[in-house]
Short mmCIF file of C-alpha atoms in Angstrom, two decimals:
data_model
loop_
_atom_site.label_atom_id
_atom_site.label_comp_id
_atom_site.label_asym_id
_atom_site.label_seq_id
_atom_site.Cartn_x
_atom_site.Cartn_y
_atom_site.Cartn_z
CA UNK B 797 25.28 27.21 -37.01
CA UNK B 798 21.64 27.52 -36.95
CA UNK B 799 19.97 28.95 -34.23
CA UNK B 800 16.73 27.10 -34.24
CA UNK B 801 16.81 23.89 -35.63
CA UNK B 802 13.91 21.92 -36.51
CA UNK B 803 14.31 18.28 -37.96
CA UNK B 804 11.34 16.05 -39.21
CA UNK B 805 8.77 16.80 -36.66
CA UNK B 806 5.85 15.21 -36.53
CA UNK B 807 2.49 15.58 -34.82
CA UNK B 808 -0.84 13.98 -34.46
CA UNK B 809 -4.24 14.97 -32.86
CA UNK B 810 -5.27 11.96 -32.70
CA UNK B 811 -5.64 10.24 -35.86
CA UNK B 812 -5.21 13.65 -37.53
CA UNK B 813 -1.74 14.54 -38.65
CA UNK B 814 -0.91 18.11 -38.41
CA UNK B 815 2.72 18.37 -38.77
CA UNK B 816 3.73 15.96 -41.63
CA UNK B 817 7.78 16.01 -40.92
CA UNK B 818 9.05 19.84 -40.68
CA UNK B 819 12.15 20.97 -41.84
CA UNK B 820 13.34 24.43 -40.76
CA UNK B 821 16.51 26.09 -39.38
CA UNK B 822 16.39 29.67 -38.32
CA UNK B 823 19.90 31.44 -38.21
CA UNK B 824 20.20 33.77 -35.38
CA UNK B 825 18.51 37.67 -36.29
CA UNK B 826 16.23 35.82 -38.94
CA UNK B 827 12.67 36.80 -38.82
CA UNK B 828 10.59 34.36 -40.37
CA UNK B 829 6.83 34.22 -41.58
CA UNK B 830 4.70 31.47 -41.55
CA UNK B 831 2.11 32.03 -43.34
CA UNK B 832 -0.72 29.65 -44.52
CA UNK B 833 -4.62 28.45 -44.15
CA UNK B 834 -5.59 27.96 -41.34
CA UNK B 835 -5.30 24.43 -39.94
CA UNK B 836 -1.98 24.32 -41.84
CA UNK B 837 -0.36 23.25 -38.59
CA UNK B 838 1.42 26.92 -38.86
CA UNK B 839 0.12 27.49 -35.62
CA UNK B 840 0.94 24.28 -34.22
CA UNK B 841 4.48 24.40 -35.35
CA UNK B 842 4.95 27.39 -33.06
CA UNK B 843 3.32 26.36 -30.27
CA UNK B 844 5.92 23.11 -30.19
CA UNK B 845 9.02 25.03 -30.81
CA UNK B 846 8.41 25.99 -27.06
CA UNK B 847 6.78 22.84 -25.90
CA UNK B 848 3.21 24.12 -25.05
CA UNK B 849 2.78 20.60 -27.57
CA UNK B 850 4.78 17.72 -27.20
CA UNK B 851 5.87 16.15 -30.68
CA UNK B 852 5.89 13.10 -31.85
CA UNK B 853 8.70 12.34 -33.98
CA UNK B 854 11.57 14.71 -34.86
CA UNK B 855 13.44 16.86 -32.97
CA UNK B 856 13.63 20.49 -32.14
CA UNK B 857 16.57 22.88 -30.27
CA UNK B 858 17.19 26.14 -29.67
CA UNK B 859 20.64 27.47 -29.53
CA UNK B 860 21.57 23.59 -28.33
CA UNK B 861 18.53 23.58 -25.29
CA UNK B 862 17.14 20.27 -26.58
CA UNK B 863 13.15 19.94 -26.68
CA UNK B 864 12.55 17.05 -24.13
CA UNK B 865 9.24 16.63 -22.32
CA UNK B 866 10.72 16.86 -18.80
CA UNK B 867 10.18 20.33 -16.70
CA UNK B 868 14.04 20.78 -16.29
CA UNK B 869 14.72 20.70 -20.31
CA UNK B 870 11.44 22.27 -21.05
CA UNK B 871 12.31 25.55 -18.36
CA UNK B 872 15.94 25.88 -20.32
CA UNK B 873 14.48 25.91 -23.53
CA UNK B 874 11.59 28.21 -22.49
CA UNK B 875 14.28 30.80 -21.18
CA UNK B 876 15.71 30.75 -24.70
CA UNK B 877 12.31 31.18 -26.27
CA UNK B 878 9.46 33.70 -25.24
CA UNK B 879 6.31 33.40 -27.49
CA UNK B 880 3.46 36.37 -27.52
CA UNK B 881 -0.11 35.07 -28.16
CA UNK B 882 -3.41 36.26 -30.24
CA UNK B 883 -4.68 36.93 -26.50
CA UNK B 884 -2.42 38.51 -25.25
CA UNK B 885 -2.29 35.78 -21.75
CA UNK B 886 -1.85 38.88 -19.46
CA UNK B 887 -1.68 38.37 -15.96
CA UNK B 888 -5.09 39.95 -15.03
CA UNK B 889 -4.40 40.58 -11.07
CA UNK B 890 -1.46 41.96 -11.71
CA UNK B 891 -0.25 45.67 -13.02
CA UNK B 892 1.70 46.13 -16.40
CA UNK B 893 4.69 46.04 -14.19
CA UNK B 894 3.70 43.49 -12.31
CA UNK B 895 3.44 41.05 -14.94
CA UNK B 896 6.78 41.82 -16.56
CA UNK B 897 7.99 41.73 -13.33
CA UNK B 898 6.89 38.06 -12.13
CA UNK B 899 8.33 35.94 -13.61
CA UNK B 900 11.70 37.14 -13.60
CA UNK B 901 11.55 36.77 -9.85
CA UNK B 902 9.94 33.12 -9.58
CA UNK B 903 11.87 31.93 -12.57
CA UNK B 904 15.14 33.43 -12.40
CA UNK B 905 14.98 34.50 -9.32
CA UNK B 906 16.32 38.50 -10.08
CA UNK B 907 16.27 40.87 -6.79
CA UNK B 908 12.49 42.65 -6.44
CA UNK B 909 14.65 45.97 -7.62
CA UNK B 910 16.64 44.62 -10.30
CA UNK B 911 13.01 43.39 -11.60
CA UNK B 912 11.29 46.34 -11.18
CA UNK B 913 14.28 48.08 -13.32
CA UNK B 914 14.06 45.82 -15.92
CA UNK B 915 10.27 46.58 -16.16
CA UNK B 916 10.55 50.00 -16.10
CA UNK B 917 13.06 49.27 -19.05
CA UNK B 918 11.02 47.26 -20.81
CA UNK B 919 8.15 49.07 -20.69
CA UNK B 920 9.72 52.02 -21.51
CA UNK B 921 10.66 49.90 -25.06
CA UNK B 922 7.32 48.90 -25.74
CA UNK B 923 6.10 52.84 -25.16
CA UNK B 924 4.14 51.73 -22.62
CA UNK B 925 6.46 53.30 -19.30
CA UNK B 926 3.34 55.91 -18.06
CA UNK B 927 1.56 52.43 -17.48
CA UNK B 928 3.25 50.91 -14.97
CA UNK B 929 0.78 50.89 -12.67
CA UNK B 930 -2.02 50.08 -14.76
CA UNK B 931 -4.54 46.97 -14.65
CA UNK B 932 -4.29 44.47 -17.77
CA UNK B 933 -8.25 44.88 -17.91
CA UNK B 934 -7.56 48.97 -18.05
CA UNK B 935 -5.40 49.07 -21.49
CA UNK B 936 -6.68 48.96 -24.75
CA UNK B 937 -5.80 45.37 -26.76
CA UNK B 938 -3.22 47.10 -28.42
CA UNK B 939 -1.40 48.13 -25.19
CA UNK B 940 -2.19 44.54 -23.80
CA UNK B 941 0.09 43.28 -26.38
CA UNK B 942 2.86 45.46 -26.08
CA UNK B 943 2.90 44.94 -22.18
CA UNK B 944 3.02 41.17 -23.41
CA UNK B 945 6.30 41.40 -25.35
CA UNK B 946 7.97 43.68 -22.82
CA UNK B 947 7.11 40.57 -20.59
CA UNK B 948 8.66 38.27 -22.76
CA UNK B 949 11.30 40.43 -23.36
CA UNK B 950 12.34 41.29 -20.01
CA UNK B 951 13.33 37.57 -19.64
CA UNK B 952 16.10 38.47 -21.96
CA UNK B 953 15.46 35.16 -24.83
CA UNK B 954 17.11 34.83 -27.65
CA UNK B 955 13.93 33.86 -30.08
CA UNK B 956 10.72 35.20 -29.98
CA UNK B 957 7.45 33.33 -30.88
CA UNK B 958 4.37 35.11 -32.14
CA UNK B 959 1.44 33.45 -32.80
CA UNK B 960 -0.85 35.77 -34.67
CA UNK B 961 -0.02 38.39 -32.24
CA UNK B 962 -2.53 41.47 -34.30
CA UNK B 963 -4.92 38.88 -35.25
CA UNK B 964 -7.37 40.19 -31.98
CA UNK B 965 -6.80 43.47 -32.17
CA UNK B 966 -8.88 46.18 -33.48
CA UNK B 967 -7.54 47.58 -37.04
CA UNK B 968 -6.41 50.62 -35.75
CA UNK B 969 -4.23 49.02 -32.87
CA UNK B 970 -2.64 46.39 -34.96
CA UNK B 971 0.17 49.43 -36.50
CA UNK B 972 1.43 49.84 -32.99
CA UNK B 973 2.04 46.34 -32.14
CA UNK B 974 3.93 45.87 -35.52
CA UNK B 975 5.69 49.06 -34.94
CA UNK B 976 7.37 47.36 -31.59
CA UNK B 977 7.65 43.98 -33.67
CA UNK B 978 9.44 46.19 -36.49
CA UNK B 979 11.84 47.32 -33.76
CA UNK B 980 12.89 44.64 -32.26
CA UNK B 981 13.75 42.99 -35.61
CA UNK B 982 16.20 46.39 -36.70
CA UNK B 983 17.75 45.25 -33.52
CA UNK B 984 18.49 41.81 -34.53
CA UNK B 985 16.09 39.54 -32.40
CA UNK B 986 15.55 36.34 -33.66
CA UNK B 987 11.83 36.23 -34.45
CA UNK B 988 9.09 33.62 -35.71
CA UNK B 989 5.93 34.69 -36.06
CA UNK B 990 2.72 33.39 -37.88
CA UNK B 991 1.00 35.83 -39.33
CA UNK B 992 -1.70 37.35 -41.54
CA UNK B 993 -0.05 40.78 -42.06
CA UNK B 994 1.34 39.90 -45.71
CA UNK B 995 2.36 43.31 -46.03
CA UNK B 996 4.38 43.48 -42.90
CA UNK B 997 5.74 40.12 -43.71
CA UNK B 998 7.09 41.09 -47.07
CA UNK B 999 8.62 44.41 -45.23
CA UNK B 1000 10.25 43.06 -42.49
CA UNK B 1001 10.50 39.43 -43.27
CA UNK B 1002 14.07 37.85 -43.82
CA UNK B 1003 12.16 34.62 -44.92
CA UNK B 1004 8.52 33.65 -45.70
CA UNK B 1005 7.62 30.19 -45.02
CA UNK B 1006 3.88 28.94 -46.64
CA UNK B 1007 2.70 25.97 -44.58
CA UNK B 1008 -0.12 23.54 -46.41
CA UNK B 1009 -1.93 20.36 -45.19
CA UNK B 1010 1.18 19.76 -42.56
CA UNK B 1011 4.33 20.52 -44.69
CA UNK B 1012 6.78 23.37 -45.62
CA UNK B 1013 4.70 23.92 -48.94
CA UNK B 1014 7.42 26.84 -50.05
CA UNK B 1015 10.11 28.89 -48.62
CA UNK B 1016 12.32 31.81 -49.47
CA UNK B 1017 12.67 35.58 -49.35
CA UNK B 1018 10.00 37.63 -49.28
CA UNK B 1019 10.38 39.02 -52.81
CA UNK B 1020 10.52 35.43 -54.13
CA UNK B 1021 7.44 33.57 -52.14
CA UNK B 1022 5.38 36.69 -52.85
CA UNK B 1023 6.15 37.80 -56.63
CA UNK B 1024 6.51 34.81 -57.79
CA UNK B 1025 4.72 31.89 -55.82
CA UNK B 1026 5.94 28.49 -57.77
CA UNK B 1027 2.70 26.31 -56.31
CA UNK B 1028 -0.74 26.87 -56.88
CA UNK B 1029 -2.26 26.29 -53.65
CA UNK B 1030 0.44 29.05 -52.70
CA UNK B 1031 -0.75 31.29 -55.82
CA UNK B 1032 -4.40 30.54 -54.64
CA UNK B 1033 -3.42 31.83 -50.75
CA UNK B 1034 -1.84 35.15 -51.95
CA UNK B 1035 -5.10 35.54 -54.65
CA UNK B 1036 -2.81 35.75 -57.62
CA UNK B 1037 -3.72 33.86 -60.93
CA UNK H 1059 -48.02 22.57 35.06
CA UNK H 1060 -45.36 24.68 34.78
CA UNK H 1061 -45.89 28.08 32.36
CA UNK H 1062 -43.28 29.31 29.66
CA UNK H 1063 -42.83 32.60 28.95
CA UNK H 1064 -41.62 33.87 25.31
CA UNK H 1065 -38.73 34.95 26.67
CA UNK H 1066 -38.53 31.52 28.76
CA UNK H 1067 -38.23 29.95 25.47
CA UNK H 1068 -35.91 32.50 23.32
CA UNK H 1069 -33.77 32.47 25.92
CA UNK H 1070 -33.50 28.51 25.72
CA UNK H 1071 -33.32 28.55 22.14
CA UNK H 1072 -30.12 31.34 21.92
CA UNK H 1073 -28.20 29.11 24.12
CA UNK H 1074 -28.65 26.27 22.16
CA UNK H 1075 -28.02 28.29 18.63
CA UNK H 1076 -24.52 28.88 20.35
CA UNK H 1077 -23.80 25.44 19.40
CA UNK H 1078 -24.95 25.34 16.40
CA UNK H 1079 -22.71 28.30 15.47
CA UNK H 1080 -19.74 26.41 16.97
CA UNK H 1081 -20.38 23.12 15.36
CA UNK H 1082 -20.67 25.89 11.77
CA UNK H 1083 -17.82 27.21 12.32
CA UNK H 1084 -16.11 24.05 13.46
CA UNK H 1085 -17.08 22.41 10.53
CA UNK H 1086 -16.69 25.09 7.82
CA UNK H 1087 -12.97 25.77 9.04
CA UNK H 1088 -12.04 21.95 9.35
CA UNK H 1089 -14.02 21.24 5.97
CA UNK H 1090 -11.79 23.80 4.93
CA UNK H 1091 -8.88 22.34 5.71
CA UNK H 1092 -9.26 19.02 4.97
CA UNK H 1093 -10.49 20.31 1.36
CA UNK H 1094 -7.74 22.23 0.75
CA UNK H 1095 -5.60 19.07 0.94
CA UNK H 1096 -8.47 17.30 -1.26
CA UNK H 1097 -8.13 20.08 -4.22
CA UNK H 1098 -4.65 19.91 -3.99
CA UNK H 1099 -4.99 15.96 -4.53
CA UNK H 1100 -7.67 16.35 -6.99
CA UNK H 1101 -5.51 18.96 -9.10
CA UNK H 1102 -2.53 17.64 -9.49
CA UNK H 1103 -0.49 15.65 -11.30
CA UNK H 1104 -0.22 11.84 -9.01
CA UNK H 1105 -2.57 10.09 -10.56
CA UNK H 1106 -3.41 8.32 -7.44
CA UNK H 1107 -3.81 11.09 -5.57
CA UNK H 1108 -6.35 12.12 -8.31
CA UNK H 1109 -8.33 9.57 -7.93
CA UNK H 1110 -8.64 8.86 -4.45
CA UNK H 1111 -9.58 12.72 -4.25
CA UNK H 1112 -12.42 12.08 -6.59
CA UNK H 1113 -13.87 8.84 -5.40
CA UNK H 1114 -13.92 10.91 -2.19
CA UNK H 1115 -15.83 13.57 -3.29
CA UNK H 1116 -18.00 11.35 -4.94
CA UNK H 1117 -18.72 9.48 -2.33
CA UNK H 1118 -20.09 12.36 0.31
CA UNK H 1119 -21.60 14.30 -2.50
CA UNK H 1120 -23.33 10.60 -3.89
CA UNK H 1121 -24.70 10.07 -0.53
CA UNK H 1122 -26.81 11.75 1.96
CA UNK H 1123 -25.48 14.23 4.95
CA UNK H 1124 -27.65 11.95 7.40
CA UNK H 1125 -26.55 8.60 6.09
CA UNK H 1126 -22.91 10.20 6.84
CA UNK H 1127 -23.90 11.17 10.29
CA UNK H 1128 -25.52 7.53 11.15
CA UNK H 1129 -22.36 5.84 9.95
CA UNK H 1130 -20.03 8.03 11.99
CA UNK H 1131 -22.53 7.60 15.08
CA UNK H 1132 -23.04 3.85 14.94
CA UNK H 1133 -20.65 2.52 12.78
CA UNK H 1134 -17.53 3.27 15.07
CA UNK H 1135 -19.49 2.14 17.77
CA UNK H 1136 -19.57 -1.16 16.47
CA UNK H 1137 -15.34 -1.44 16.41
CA UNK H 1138 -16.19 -0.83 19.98
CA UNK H 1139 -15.43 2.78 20.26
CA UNK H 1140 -17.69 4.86 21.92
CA UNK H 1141 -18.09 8.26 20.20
CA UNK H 1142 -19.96 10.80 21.67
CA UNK H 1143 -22.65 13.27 19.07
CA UNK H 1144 -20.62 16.27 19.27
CA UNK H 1145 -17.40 14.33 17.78
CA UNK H 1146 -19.93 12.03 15.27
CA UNK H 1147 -21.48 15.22 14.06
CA UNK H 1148 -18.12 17.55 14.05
CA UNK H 1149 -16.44 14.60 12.20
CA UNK H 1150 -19.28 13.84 9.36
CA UNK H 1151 -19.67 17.65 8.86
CA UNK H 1152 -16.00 18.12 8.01
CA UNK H 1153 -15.84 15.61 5.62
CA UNK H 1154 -19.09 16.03 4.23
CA UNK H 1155 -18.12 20.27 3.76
CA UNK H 1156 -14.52 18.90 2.37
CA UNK H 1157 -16.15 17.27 -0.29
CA UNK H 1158 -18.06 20.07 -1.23
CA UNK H 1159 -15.35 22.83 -1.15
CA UNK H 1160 -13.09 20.74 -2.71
CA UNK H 1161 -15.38 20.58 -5.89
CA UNK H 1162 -16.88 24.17 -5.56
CA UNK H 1163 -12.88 25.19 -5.58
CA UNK H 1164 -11.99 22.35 -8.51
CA UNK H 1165 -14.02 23.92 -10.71
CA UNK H 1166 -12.63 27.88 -9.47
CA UNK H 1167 -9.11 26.43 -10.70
CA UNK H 1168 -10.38 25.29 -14.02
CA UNK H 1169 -12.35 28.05 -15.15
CA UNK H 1170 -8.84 30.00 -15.28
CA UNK H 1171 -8.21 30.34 -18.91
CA UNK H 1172 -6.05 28.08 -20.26
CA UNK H 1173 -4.29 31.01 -21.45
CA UNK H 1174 -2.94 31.72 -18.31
CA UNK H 1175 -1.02 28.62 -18.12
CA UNK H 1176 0.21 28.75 -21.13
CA UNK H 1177 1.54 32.00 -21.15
CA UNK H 1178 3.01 31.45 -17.39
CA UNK H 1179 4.71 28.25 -18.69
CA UNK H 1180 6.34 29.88 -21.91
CA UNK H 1181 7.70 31.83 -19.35
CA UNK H 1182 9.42 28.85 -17.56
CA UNK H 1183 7.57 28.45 -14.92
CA UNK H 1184 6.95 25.01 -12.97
CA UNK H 1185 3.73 23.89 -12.38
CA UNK H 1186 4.19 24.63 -8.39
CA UNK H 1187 4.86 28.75 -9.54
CA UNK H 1188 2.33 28.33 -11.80
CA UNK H 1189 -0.29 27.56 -9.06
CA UNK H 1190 1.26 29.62 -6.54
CA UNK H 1191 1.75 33.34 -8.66
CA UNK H 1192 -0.23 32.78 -11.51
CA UNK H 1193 -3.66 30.25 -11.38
CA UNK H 1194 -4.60 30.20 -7.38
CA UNK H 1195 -4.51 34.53 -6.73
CA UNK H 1196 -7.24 34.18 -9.35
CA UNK H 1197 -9.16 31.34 -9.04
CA UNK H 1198 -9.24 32.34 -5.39
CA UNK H 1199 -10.75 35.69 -6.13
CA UNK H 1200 -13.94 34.21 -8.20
CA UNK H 1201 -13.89 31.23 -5.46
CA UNK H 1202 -15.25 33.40 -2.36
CA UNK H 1203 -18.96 33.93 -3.06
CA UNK H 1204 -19.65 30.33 -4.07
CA UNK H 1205 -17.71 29.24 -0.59
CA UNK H 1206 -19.29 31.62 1.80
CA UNK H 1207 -22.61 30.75 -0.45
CA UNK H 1208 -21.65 27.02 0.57
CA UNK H 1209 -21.36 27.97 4.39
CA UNK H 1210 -25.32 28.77 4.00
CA UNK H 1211 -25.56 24.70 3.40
CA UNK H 1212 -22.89 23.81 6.33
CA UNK H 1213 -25.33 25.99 8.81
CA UNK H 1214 -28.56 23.99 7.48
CA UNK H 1215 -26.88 20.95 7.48
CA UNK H 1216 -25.93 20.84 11.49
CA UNK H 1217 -29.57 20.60 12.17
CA UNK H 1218 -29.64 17.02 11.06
CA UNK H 1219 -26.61 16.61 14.10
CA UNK H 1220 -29.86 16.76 16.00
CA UNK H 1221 -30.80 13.35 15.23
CA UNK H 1222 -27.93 11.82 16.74
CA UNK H 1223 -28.55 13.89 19.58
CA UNK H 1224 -26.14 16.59 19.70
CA UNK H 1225 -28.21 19.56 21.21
CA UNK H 1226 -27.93 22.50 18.93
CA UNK H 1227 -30.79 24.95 17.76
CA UNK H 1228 -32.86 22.49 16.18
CA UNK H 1229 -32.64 19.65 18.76
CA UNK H 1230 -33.60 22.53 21.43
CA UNK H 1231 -36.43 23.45 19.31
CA UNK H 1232 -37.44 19.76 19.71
CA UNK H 1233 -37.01 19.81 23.71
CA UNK H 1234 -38.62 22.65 24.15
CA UNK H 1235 -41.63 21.76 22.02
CA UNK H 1236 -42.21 18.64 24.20
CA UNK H 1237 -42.13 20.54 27.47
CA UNK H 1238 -44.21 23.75 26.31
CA UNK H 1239 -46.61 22.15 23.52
CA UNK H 1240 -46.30 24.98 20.95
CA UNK H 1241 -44.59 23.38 18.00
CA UNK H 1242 -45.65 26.25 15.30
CA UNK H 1243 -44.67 29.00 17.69
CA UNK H 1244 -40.88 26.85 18.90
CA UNK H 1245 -40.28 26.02 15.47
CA UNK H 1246 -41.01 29.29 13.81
CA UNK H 1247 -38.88 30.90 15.96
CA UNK H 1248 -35.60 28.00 15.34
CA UNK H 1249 -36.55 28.82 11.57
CA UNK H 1250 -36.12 32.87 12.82
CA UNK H 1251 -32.85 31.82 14.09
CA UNK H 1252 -31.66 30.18 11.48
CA UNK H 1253 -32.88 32.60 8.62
CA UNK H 1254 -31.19 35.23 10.68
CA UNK H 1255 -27.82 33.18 10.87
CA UNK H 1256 -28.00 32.12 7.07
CA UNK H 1257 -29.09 35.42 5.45
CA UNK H 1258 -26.30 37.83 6.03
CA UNK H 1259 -24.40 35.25 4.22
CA UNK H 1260 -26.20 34.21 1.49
CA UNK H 1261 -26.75 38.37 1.15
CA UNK H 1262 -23.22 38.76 1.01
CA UNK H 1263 -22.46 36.02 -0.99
CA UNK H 1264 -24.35 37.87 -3.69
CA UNK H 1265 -22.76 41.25 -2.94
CA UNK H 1266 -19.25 39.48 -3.14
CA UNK H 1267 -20.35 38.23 -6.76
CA UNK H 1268 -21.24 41.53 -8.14
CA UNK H 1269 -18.40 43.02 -6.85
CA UNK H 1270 -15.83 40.55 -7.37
CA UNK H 1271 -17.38 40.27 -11.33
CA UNK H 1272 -16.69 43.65 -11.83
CA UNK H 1273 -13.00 43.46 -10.66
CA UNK H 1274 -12.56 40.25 -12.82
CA UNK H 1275 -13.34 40.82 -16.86
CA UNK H 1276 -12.02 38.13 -18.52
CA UNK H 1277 -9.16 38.84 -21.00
#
């Protein structure tokens, strides 16, 4: 069984249709790219898989959590699901630890010790375990990022979203991001991520998805969608003629 | 006729800036209170509540502080109640500095990136953690030096109380005038008093700013 399953969804800004009935399903330790234009909806997609938009038509569930627009079904889904952004979202009042440590306690409400452990864990995971202590606003963007999937990780979900997670960061900071990203997919985490990092995509990548105008415009393995792209507006993305 | 000395008339003037300070502080802390409540109205998620908290603020901020006074003064009056100026004037000031915080501190909660709720609810959290862990610490933090910037106005604004005849500094100022006949030299020094009351504040109100900007770079 699939672990994500997404069925016809649909979904307009206003009159503007950006998701033109989507058909995925993700088995579980699949790392998929979505790759496309931008305003492809690629983006969009992601952001609905864990409800931050509501969709229209369709349907979408994660390891059975049903996507319903009620706080209740939204929180179980969204403990299945973490998701990473292009800002990074840290916490800025709070410490590294801190911010990995939060919302374990509000959400699932773990003992302050048991939280702090899992921090210091998860930290440690990320490379980031001398930082503890350290501000959001005193790391480089690189380290920003990596303290944002050790907080998404320390909530222990299944999936991971990533929604052009190296797309703010300076060139030189965007290998050790990856390098964590790498990792966790060796270790069999479940992992969707839009990106612009072909190279990384056709590395790691169990399955390359090009999104045009709204719609799955191809999908396959990485060797496939890349060396030998069957649609031109796909051959016109990658720059091959 | 009787002779005032300087002193005669300082002296007179202190005691009567002791009310103003109370009726300040009165207000401030009850306009406080009361917008609180408002923000938390105006902020969330029953429409209703929304609404009302707008028209509200609307309303005192559409309208002037004296108008509010009058209406408190008189208008209970005419249901037959008899209110005296010290409840008329603590009672319009509240609202009046509700209104105001409750706006200054509306637009504190939505200048947190929306970011920062996104990333707090692809967590799981509900909208009450949200506010509570996540949006509030930090919207409180850039909130402070407009608020105590705000108190400046709440200070200012209780010399109008003196017009429905609650005796503060500015309504002493008045009765002292008539019995001493030096309006320039009375009134500068009610305008000493009050520039010594206000400044500190407004002073640290830009202190606050510099130093609270530093601690807060967006991300």
């Amino acid at each position: 069984m699939s672990l994500i399953e997404i069925t016809e969804v649909r979904k307009s800004f206003g009159a503007n249709e950006v998701l033109k009935g989507i058909n995925i399903d993700v088995d579980p330790g699949e790392v998929i790219a979505i790759i496309g234009k931008s305003g492809s909806g690629k983006s969009t997609l992601l952001r609905c898989i864990n409800g931050l938009e509501l969709i229209d038509d369709g349907s979408i569930s994660v390891a059975g959590a049903q996507l319903l627009p009620d706080e209740l079904h939204l929180k179980a889904l969204r403990l299945k699901v973490g998701m990473i952004f292009q800002q990074f979202n840290l916490f800025p009042h709070l410490t590294a630890g801190g911010n990995v440590m939060l919302s374990q306690m509000v959400v699932k409400k773990t003992p302050k010790a048991a939280a702090e452990a899992m921090a210091h864990k998860m930290l440690e995971r990320v490379g980031l375990g001398h930082k503890y202590d350290a501000f959001p606003d005193e790391l480089s963007g690189g380290q920003q990022q990596r303290v944002a999937i050790a907080r998404a990780l320390a909530m222990q979900p299944i999936a991971l979203l990533c929604d052009e997670i190296t797309s703010a960061l300076d060139p030189e900071l965007v290998a050790e991001v990856l390098g964590v990203v790498r990792e966790l997919a060796s270790e069999g985490m479940t992992l969707l991520m839009v990106t612009h990092e072909m190279k990384f995509a056709r590395d790691v990548c169990s399955r390359v998805v090009f999104m045009h105008q709204g719609r799955v415009h191809e999908i396959g393995k990485p060797e496939e969608v890349f060396a030998d792209p069957k649609t031109p507006e796909l051959k016109q993305f990658l720059g091959v003629h | 006729m009787i002779e005032f000395s300087l002193w005669d008339i300082v002296r007179n003037l202190l005691l009567a800036a002791r009310w103003t300070v109370v009726l300040s502080l009165v207000s401030f802390i009850g306009g406080a209170l009361v917008g609180t409540l408002l923000l938390f109205m105006r902020i969330g998620r029953r429409r209703v509540l929304r609404l009302f908290a707008k028209y509200y603020v609307e309303l005192f901020q559409g309208t002037p502080l004296l108008m509010q006074l009058f209406l408190a003064f008189f208008g209970l009056g005419l249901f037959g109640i008899d209110v005296p100026a010290w409840l008329a004037a603590g009672v319009a000031l509240i609202l009046w500095s509700a209104a105001f915080l409750t706006e200054i501190w509306r637009g504190c909660v939505e200048a947190i990136a929306k970011g920062q709720w996104e990333a707090s609810s692809s967590l799981g959290m509900g909208y009450v953690q949200q506010m509570r862990y996540v949006i509030l610490p930090q919207a409180l933090k850039i909130a402070i030096p407009p608020t105590v910037g705000f108190s400046v106005q709440v200070i200012k604004g209780t010399a109008l109380t003196s017009i429905i005849g609650f005796v503060e500094l500015s309504k002493a100022g008045t009765v002292v005038t008539n019995a001493t006949f030096q309006p320039f030299m009375v009134y500068g020094l009610v305008a000493l008093i009050y520039f010594a009351l206000c400044w500190p504040l407004s002073k640290s109100s830009q202190v606050l700013e510099r130093k609270l900007n530093v601690a807060h770079r967006n991300h």
